[in-house]
Short mmCIF file of C-alpha atoms in Angstrom, two decimals:
data_model
loop_
_atom_site.label_atom_id
_atom_site.label_comp_id
_atom_site.label_asym_id
_atom_site.label_seq_id
_atom_site.Cartn_x
_atom_site.Cartn_y
_atom_site.Cartn_z
CA MET E 222 106.48 57.51 89.82
CA PRO E 223 105.12 54.41 91.61
CA LYS E 224 101.74 54.32 93.30
CA LEU E 225 101.25 53.10 96.88
CA ASN E 226 101.07 49.33 96.51
CA LEU E 227 98.33 47.86 98.73
CA PHE E 228 99.67 44.33 98.17
CA LEU E 229 103.07 44.73 99.85
CA SER E 230 103.71 43.11 103.21
CA SER E 231 106.34 41.06 105.04
CA LYS E 232 106.19 37.65 106.69
CA ASN E 233 109.44 38.27 108.58
CA THR E 234 108.51 38.17 112.29
CA ASP E 235 111.85 39.78 113.25
CA ILE E 236 110.60 43.20 112.13
CA LYS E 237 107.60 43.14 114.49
CA PRO E 238 109.41 44.57 117.58
CA SER E 239 110.84 47.53 115.64
CA LEU E 240 107.46 48.16 114.00
CA GLU E 241 105.81 48.22 117.42
CA HIS E 242 108.47 50.53 118.84
CA LEU E 243 108.06 52.97 115.94
CA ARG E 244 104.27 52.88 116.30
CA LYS E 245 104.58 54.02 119.91
CA GLU E 246 107.21 56.63 119.09
CA ILE E 247 105.05 58.40 116.51
CA GLY E 248 101.87 58.14 118.58
CA LEU E 249 99.72 55.60 116.73
CA VAL E 250 97.32 53.70 118.97
CA ARG E 251 94.86 51.70 116.91
CA LYS E 252 95.48 48.22 115.49
CA GLU E 253 94.36 49.43 112.05
CA GLN E 254 97.03 52.15 112.15
CA THR E 255 99.74 49.56 112.80
CA LYS E 256 98.62 47.68 109.70
CA ALA E 257 98.73 50.92 107.68
CA LEU E 258 102.16 51.81 109.11
CA LYS E 259 103.56 48.43 108.07
CA LEU E 260 102.14 48.89 104.55
CA LEU E 261 103.69 52.34 104.23
CA LEU E 262 107.08 51.15 105.51
CA CYS E 263 107.12 48.23 103.06
CA ASN E 264 106.46 50.62 100.18
CA LEU E 265 109.01 53.16 101.39
CA LEU E 266 111.67 50.45 101.73
CA VAL E 267 111.07 49.11 98.23
CA HIS E 268 111.05 52.66 96.78
CA SER E 269 113.57 54.25 99.13
CA ASN E 270 114.99 56.46 96.37
CA GLN E 271 111.66 57.51 94.82
CA SER E 272 108.56 59.50 95.60
CA ILE E 273 105.38 57.43 95.94
CA ARG E 274 101.90 58.58 94.93
CA ALA E 275 99.65 58.14 97.95
CA SER E 276 96.01 59.17 97.81
CA ARG E 277 94.43 60.98 100.77
CA ASP E 278 90.93 60.20 99.55
CA LYS E 279 89.04 59.21 102.71
CA THR E 280 86.71 56.87 100.82
CA GLY E 281 89.66 54.56 100.15
CA VAL E 282 89.63 51.31 98.19
CA THR E 283 86.63 49.20 99.14
CA SER E 284 87.21 46.36 96.68
CA LYS E 285 88.45 43.25 98.51
CA ARG E 286 90.39 42.19 95.46
CA ALA E 287 92.17 45.55 95.19
CA ASN E 288 92.79 45.87 98.94
CA PRO E 289 93.25 42.31 100.25
CA GLN E 290 94.77 43.43 103.56
CA GLY E 291 91.80 45.70 104.24
CA VAL E 292 93.94 48.71 105.09
CA GLY E 293 91.66 51.69 105.74
CA SER E 294 92.26 55.03 104.05
CA ARG E 295 91.92 57.01 107.30
CA SER E 296 94.57 54.79 108.93
CA ILE E 297 96.89 55.36 105.98
CA ILE E 298 96.37 59.12 106.22
CA SER E 299 96.97 59.27 109.98
CA SER E 300 100.08 57.07 109.66
CA MET E 301 101.46 59.25 106.87
CA ASP E 302 100.88 62.37 108.95
CA ALA E 303 102.59 60.82 112.00
CA LEU E 304 105.62 59.71 109.96
CA ASN E 305 105.84 63.17 108.44
CA LYS E 306 105.53 64.92 111.81
CA HIS E 307 108.43 62.92 113.24
CA GLY E 308 110.69 63.44 110.23
CA TYR E 309 110.59 59.93 108.78
CA ILE E 310 109.04 60.95 105.46
CA THR E 311 108.63 64.01 103.29
CA LEU E 312 104.97 64.61 102.52
CA GLU E 313 103.97 66.83 99.62
CA MET E 314 100.25 67.50 99.53
CA GLY E 315 98.40 67.26 96.25
CA ALA E 316 96.13 69.88 94.72
CA TYR E 317 93.12 68.73 92.73
CA LEU E 318 92.80 71.94 90.70
CA ASP E 319 96.47 71.77 89.74
CA ASN E 320 96.21 68.06 88.89
CA LYS E 321 98.93 67.41 91.47
CA GLN E 322 98.92 64.18 93.46
CA THR E 323 100.05 63.73 97.05
CA THR E 324 103.48 62.09 97.31
CA ILE E 325 105.58 60.66 100.11
CA SER E 326 109.28 59.82 100.15
CA ALA E 327 111.68 58.36 102.69
CA THR E 328 113.99 60.78 104.52
CA THR E 329 117.55 60.00 105.56
CA LYS E 330 116.20 59.39 109.06
CA LEU E 331 113.91 56.61 107.83
CA ILE E 332 116.62 55.02 105.68
CA GLU E 333 118.92 54.94 108.70
CA TRP E 334 116.05 53.47 110.76
CA PHE E 335 115.67 50.66 108.20
CA LYS E 336 119.39 49.88 108.44
CA ALA E 337 119.48 50.01 112.26
CA ASN E 338 116.48 47.70 112.58
CA HIS E 339 117.56 45.30 109.84
CA TRP E 340 114.71 45.87 107.44
CA HIS E 341 115.75 44.49 104.04
CA GLU E 342 114.02 44.63 100.69
CA ASP E 343 114.34 40.86 100.41
CA ASP E 344 111.92 40.60 103.36
CA ILE E 345 109.15 42.33 101.41
CA ASP E 346 106.75 40.21 99.42
CA VAL E 347 103.43 40.53 97.66
CA PHE E 348 100.38 39.79 99.79
CA ASP E 349 97.76 37.94 97.73
CA GLY E 350 98.55 39.84 94.55
CA GLN E 351 95.71 40.71 92.20
CA HIS E 352 96.52 39.63 88.65
CA VAL E 353 93.15 40.56 87.09
CA LYS E 354 91.62 43.93 87.91
CA LEU E 355 88.34 45.57 86.96
CA ARG E 356 87.83 49.31 87.29
CA LEU E 357 84.92 51.59 86.59
CA ASN E 358 84.87 53.38 83.27
CA GLU E 359 84.08 56.66 85.01
CA ASP E 360 86.99 56.58 87.47
CA LYS E 361 90.44 55.06 86.88
CA ARG E 362 90.96 54.75 90.65
CA SER E 363 87.75 52.84 91.42
CA PHE E 364 88.44 49.12 91.24
CA VAL E 365 85.46 46.86 91.81
CA ASP E 366 84.96 43.24 92.82
CA PHE E 367 83.75 40.71 90.30
CA GLU E 368 82.71 37.09 90.00
CA ASP E 369 85.45 34.98 88.46
CA THR E 370 84.82 33.46 85.06
CA GLU E 371 86.62 30.61 83.36
CA TYR E 372 88.58 33.25 81.45
CA SER E 373 89.61 35.32 84.50
CA LEU E 374 90.79 32.17 86.31
CA TRP E 375 92.83 31.12 83.28
CA LEU E 376 94.27 34.61 82.90
CA SER E 377 95.20 34.84 86.60
CA LYS E 378 97.19 31.61 86.36
CA GLU E 379 99.02 32.80 83.23
CA LEU E 380 99.83 36.16 84.84
CA GLU E 381 101.02 34.39 87.96
CA GLN E 382 103.43 32.26 85.91
CA TYR E 383 104.65 35.39 84.15
CA SER E 384 105.19 37.15 87.49
CA ILE E 385 107.09 34.15 88.87
CA LEU E 386 109.43 34.17 85.87
CA LEU E 387 110.15 37.89 86.32
CA ASN E 388 110.67 37.47 90.06
CA ARG E 389 113.29 34.82 89.32
CA SER E 390 115.06 37.22 86.96
CA ASP E 391 117.39 40.12 87.73
CA ILE E 392 115.87 43.26 86.23
CA HIS E 393 118.12 46.27 86.70
CA LEU E 394 118.00 49.87 85.56
CA MET E 395 121.54 51.18 85.17
CA ASP E 396 122.56 54.84 85.31
CA LYS E 397 124.49 56.57 82.52
CA ASP E 398 127.78 55.55 84.17
CA GLY E 399 126.84 51.88 84.23
CA ASN E 400 126.04 51.74 87.94
CA LEU E 401 122.90 50.21 89.40
CA GLU E 402 120.18 52.85 89.68
CA LYS E 403 117.11 50.70 90.41
CA GLU E 404 116.29 47.02 90.87
CA PHE E 405 112.78 45.87 89.96
CA LYS E 406 111.53 43.19 92.35
CA ASN E 407 108.38 41.76 93.93
CA HIS E 408 106.38 41.68 90.73
CA CYS E 409 102.67 41.03 90.59
CA ILE E 410 101.90 41.69 86.95
CA SER E 411 98.23 42.40 86.36
CA ARG E 412 95.89 43.27 83.52
CA ALA E 413 93.40 46.01 84.32
CA PHE E 414 90.05 45.83 82.51
CA ILE E 415 87.39 48.52 82.28
CA LYS E 416 83.83 47.96 83.49
CA HIS E 417 81.22 49.65 81.33
CA LYS E 418 77.57 49.87 82.35
CA LYS E 419 76.47 47.68 79.46
CA HIS E 420 78.35 44.66 78.17
CA PRO E 421 77.58 41.14 76.94
CA THR E 422 76.89 38.40 79.47
CA ASN E 423 80.22 37.38 81.05
CA GLY E 424 81.82 40.18 79.04
CA GLU E 425 83.42 42.11 81.91
CA PHE E 426 86.88 41.41 80.51
CA LEU E 427 86.38 42.67 76.97
CA PHE E 428 87.57 46.24 77.51
CA GLY E 429 91.02 47.69 78.22
CA GLY E 430 93.16 44.92 79.67
CA ARG E 431 96.53 46.65 79.53
CA MET E 432 99.48 45.75 81.73
CA ALA E 433 101.19 48.67 83.48
CA PRO E 434 104.29 47.37 85.30
CA PRO E 435 106.66 49.95 86.85
CA TRP E 436 109.03 50.23 83.88
CA VAL E 437 106.29 51.83 81.74
CA ASN E 438 106.93 55.00 83.76
CA LEU E 439 110.51 55.20 82.50
CA SER E 440 111.41 57.32 79.49
CA LYS E 441 112.46 55.61 76.28
CA GLU E 442 116.05 56.66 76.97
CA GLN E 443 115.94 55.16 80.45
CA ARG E 444 114.49 51.91 79.14
CA LYS E 445 117.55 51.51 76.92
CA ARG E 446 119.59 51.10 80.11
CA ILE E 447 117.57 48.14 81.45
CA MET E 448 119.52 44.91 81.87
CA ILE E 449 117.95 41.49 82.37
CA ASN E 450 120.00 38.77 84.05
CA GLY E 451 123.17 40.78 83.52
CA THR E 452 122.80 41.26 79.78
CA HIS E 453 121.81 44.24 77.66
CA THR E 454 118.33 44.52 76.19
CA THR E 455 116.57 46.00 73.20
CA GLU E 456 113.03 47.34 72.84
CA ILE E 457 110.98 46.13 69.89
CA ASP E 458 107.59 47.59 68.94
CA ARG E 459 104.66 45.77 67.42
CA PRO E 460 104.39 47.47 64.02
CA ALA E 461 101.29 49.70 63.80
CA SER E 462 99.90 47.83 66.79
CA HIS E 463 96.43 49.41 67.04
CA VAL E 464 95.43 49.17 63.42
CA ASN E 465 96.99 45.73 62.93
CA ALA E 466 95.01 44.46 65.93
CA MET E 467 91.85 45.60 64.17
CA TYR E 468 92.85 43.85 60.96
CA GLU E 469 93.72 40.63 62.79
CA VAL E 470 90.35 40.50 64.54
CA ILE E 471 88.24 41.61 61.59
CA THR E 472 90.06 40.02 58.61
CA GLY E 473 92.08 37.29 60.32
CA GLN E 474 95.47 38.71 59.39
CA PRO E 475 97.47 41.93 59.81
CA TYR E 476 97.56 44.63 57.16
CA LEU E 477 99.68 43.27 54.30
CA ASP E 478 99.82 46.10 51.75
CA GLY E 479 102.78 48.10 53.06
CA TYR E 480 102.89 50.15 56.26
CA PRO E 481 99.42 51.06 57.58
CA TYR E 482 100.35 54.61 58.56
CA ASP E 483 101.86 55.58 55.20
CA LEU E 484 99.32 58.01 53.74
CA SER E 485 99.78 60.27 50.76
CA ILE E 486 97.65 63.36 50.09
CA ASN E 487 98.18 65.65 47.10
CA GLY E 488 101.31 63.76 46.17
CA SER E 489 103.11 64.04 49.52
CA LEU E 490 103.26 61.86 52.62
CA VAL E 491 101.38 62.97 55.71
CA PRO E 492 103.74 62.96 58.73
CA ARG E 493 103.44 59.49 60.25
CA HIS E 494 102.83 60.71 63.78
CA ILE E 495 99.76 62.60 62.57
CA VAL E 496 98.35 59.55 60.77
CA LYS E 497 99.05 57.32 63.77
CA ASN E 498 97.33 59.70 66.18
CA VAL E 499 94.36 60.21 63.85
CA SER E 500 93.89 56.44 63.74
CA SER E 501 94.24 56.13 67.51
CA PHE E 502 91.75 58.89 68.37
CA MET E 503 89.23 57.68 65.79
CA GLN E 504 88.98 54.41 67.70
CA GLY E 505 87.35 56.10 70.68
CA SER E 506 85.56 59.04 69.13
CA ARG E 507 82.13 59.28 67.51
CA SER E 508 82.78 61.77 64.74
CA PRO E 509 85.50 63.43 62.64
CA LEU E 510 85.02 66.61 64.69
CA GLY E 511 85.53 64.73 67.96
CA THR E 512 88.68 63.15 66.51
CA ALA E 513 90.03 66.53 65.44
CA ILE E 514 89.43 68.08 68.86
CA SER E 515 91.12 65.15 70.65
CA LEU E 516 94.03 65.29 68.24
CA GLY E 517 94.63 69.00 68.73
CA ASN E 518 94.33 68.72 72.52
CA HIS E 519 96.83 65.87 72.52
CA TYR E 520 99.53 67.81 70.68
CA LYS E 521 98.96 70.91 72.79
CA ARG E 522 99.01 68.97 76.07
CA GLU E 523 102.19 67.02 75.30
CA ALA E 524 104.09 70.13 74.18
CA ALA E 525 102.97 72.09 77.26
CA LYS E 526 104.17 69.54 79.83
CA PRO E 527 106.98 70.73 82.12
CA GLY E 528 110.21 69.49 80.60
CA ALA E 529 108.46 68.38 77.41
CA ALA E 530 110.66 66.37 75.06
CA ALA E 531 111.98 68.16 72.00
CA LYS E 532 110.18 65.59 69.86
CA ASP E 533 106.80 66.50 71.36
CA ILE E 534 107.37 70.21 70.82
CA LEU E 535 108.48 69.60 67.24
CA GLN E 536 105.48 67.38 66.49
CA HIS E 537 103.11 70.02 67.89
CA GLU E 538 104.66 72.64 65.60
CA GLU E 539 104.50 70.27 62.64
CA TRP E 540 100.84 69.57 63.37
CA LEU E 541 100.00 73.30 63.54
CA THR E 542 101.71 73.85 60.21
CA TYR E 543 100.25 70.82 58.45
CA LYS E 544 96.63 71.40 59.42
CA LYS E 545 96.77 74.77 57.65
CA LYS E 546 97.44 72.89 54.40
CA VAL E 547 95.25 69.82 54.87
CA SER E 548 92.18 69.61 57.08
CA THR E 549 91.80 66.84 59.66
CA SER E 550 88.59 65.72 57.96
CA THR E 551 90.53 65.18 54.72
CA ILE E 552 93.15 63.09 56.53
CA ILE E 553 90.40 61.02 58.13
CA SER E 554 88.61 60.50 54.82
CA LYS E 555 91.78 59.43 52.99
CA PHE E 556 92.79 57.12 55.83
CA LEU E 557 89.39 55.40 55.86
CA ASP E 558 89.52 55.02 52.07
CA LYS E 559 92.87 53.28 52.42
CA HIS E 560 91.64 51.03 55.22
CA TYR E 561 88.21 50.29 53.79
CA GLN E 562 88.21 46.77 55.27
CA VAL E 563 88.08 48.13 58.83
CA LYS E 564 86.58 51.60 58.25
CA ASP E 565 83.21 50.66 59.78
CA TYR E 566 84.86 49.91 63.13
CA TYR E 567 86.20 53.42 63.67
CA MET E 568 84.35 56.24 65.45
CA ARG E 569 81.96 53.99 67.38
CA GLY E 570 82.59 55.61 70.77
CA LYS E 571 84.75 55.08 73.81
CA GLN E 572 83.39 51.67 74.79
CA TYR E 573 84.19 50.24 71.37
CA GLY E 574 87.59 51.94 71.50
CA ASP E 575 88.26 50.21 74.83
CA MET E 576 87.44 46.90 73.16
CA ILE E 577 89.90 47.60 70.34
CA GLN E 578 92.51 48.36 73.00
CA CYS E 579 91.73 44.96 74.51
CA TRP E 580 92.29 43.26 71.14
CA GLU E 581 95.74 44.81 71.07
CA SER E 582 96.42 43.84 74.70
CA ASP E 583 95.32 40.27 74.03
CA ILE E 584 97.79 39.93 71.15
CA VAL E 585 100.61 41.38 73.25
CA PHE E 586 99.85 38.87 75.99
CA GLU E 587 99.81 35.95 73.53
CA VAL E 588 103.44 36.88 72.72
CA VAL E 589 104.23 36.97 76.44
CA ILE E 590 102.68 33.50 76.91
CA GLU E 591 104.92 32.02 74.22
CA LEU E 592 108.05 33.51 75.79
CA VAL E 593 107.07 32.35 79.29
CA LYS E 594 106.77 28.81 77.92
CA LEU E 595 110.40 29.13 76.80
CA ARG E 596 111.40 30.62 80.20
CA ILE E 597 112.56 33.81 78.48
CA PRO E 598 111.82 36.96 80.55
CA VAL E 599 110.30 39.85 78.62
CA LEU E 600 109.06 43.25 79.78
CA THR E 601 106.10 44.90 78.09
CA VAL E 602 105.51 48.62 77.61
CA TYR E 603 101.96 48.58 76.26
CA ASP E 604 102.62 47.50 72.64
CA SER E 605 106.40 47.03 72.79
CA PHE E 606 108.70 44.40 74.29
CA ILE E 607 112.01 44.75 76.14
CA ILE E 608 114.07 41.59 75.76
CA GLN E 609 117.67 40.43 76.03
CA LEU E 610 119.61 41.06 72.82
CA GLN E 611 120.23 37.37 72.17
CA TYR E 612 116.47 36.75 71.92
CA ALA E 613 115.59 39.68 69.66
CA GLU E 614 115.27 37.65 66.45
CA LEU E 615 113.25 34.96 68.21
CA LEU E 616 110.88 37.63 69.52
CA LYS E 617 110.38 39.00 66.01
CA GLU E 618 109.52 35.51 64.74
CA ILE E 619 107.00 34.97 67.54
CA MET E 620 105.43 38.40 66.90
CA GLU E 621 104.95 37.48 63.24
CA ASP E 622 103.49 34.05 64.00
CA VAL E 623 101.18 34.88 66.91
CA ARG E 624 97.54 35.62 66.15
CA ILE E 625 94.74 36.72 68.43
CA THR E 626 93.11 33.76 70.15
CA SER E 627 89.50 33.67 71.32
CA ARG E 628 89.67 32.55 74.96
CA ARG E 629 86.52 34.09 76.44
CA LYS E 630 84.04 31.73 74.77
CA LEU E 631 81.99 34.72 73.62
CA GLU E 632 80.78 35.53 70.16
CA SER E 633 82.94 38.08 68.36
CA LEU E 634 81.70 41.64 68.74
CA ALA E 635 83.58 42.88 65.71
#
């Protein structure tokens, strides 16, 4: 489900009269409300067949980088309420205790209004898109301003080139009958870093750094139906991405002695999903006990989700059965014995875990850079790549050849 995009706008002056007429019809009077109304309409046009997450937090987004048009939260709220009152949107209020977010969606009345007033998706563009973001560690929604560094300027230019390539490509999600279900347009691909209270000088961009374009919200089955420039695609994962990122930073090369998540205890293999999750949660924890608690909560949470996938339910059951035979502490101990070269970099807390995540994100982006040079569009889903079938083997070669590159001019913190 997409989030309200504060960067959408339109330079088409032909829509101004209809915008002004609608403003008067729904009773908005302030200039700031007109700006908010235009922002909402641009989002609702782009996502006319989807619900949009729209916060009603009155504090809003104060970062100039994250809110370049300076649209106030109170104006957004009043505009949403007016559109809802007059039947142009459906507004479903969120509930903090139920972990439910407020959503808005276009009604038939609004869709007909768009058609009657000649609003077209091609008229919508990105207003001063933010390619590099920095958010507070304590709050995923709180983006903050920052002073550009040589690295952030370089990264912004690379992300801009990547976004331009995708915007020149046709990226379509097809339905099960082969009909167009969704077209992905107006891309402003960004990398979102995490600001911790303490970090090295000029080290604001050492933590997190993942890209989260809209297709990451699709299920794996849906992603199989993505077409790029009219051709079918395939999704290819980076093998054992987290642990191999650690090896590449610490030893200079990926793990070479088989598959990193193959682990045998008492003569039998531990289910791979358990080993993978143990490794993942160890990166941000501080102890075996903390890892075990996070692991158990993960399986329970995924299996309890409404409409949980059969795989998640099965893995939860397998975890409950397996932990009765082998303790989590034993799995951790055996895993660290196997990966003795990187064992000292596990369980060093969340901040260090965020840095490991950044290592992985950096390697993923190095692959993207190589493909952009070749003018080959690729979509990332964290540590996997969606690419046209004819480029699959080339992608695999690039993934094998690419190594992490130090671009921040900082000493290694490994």
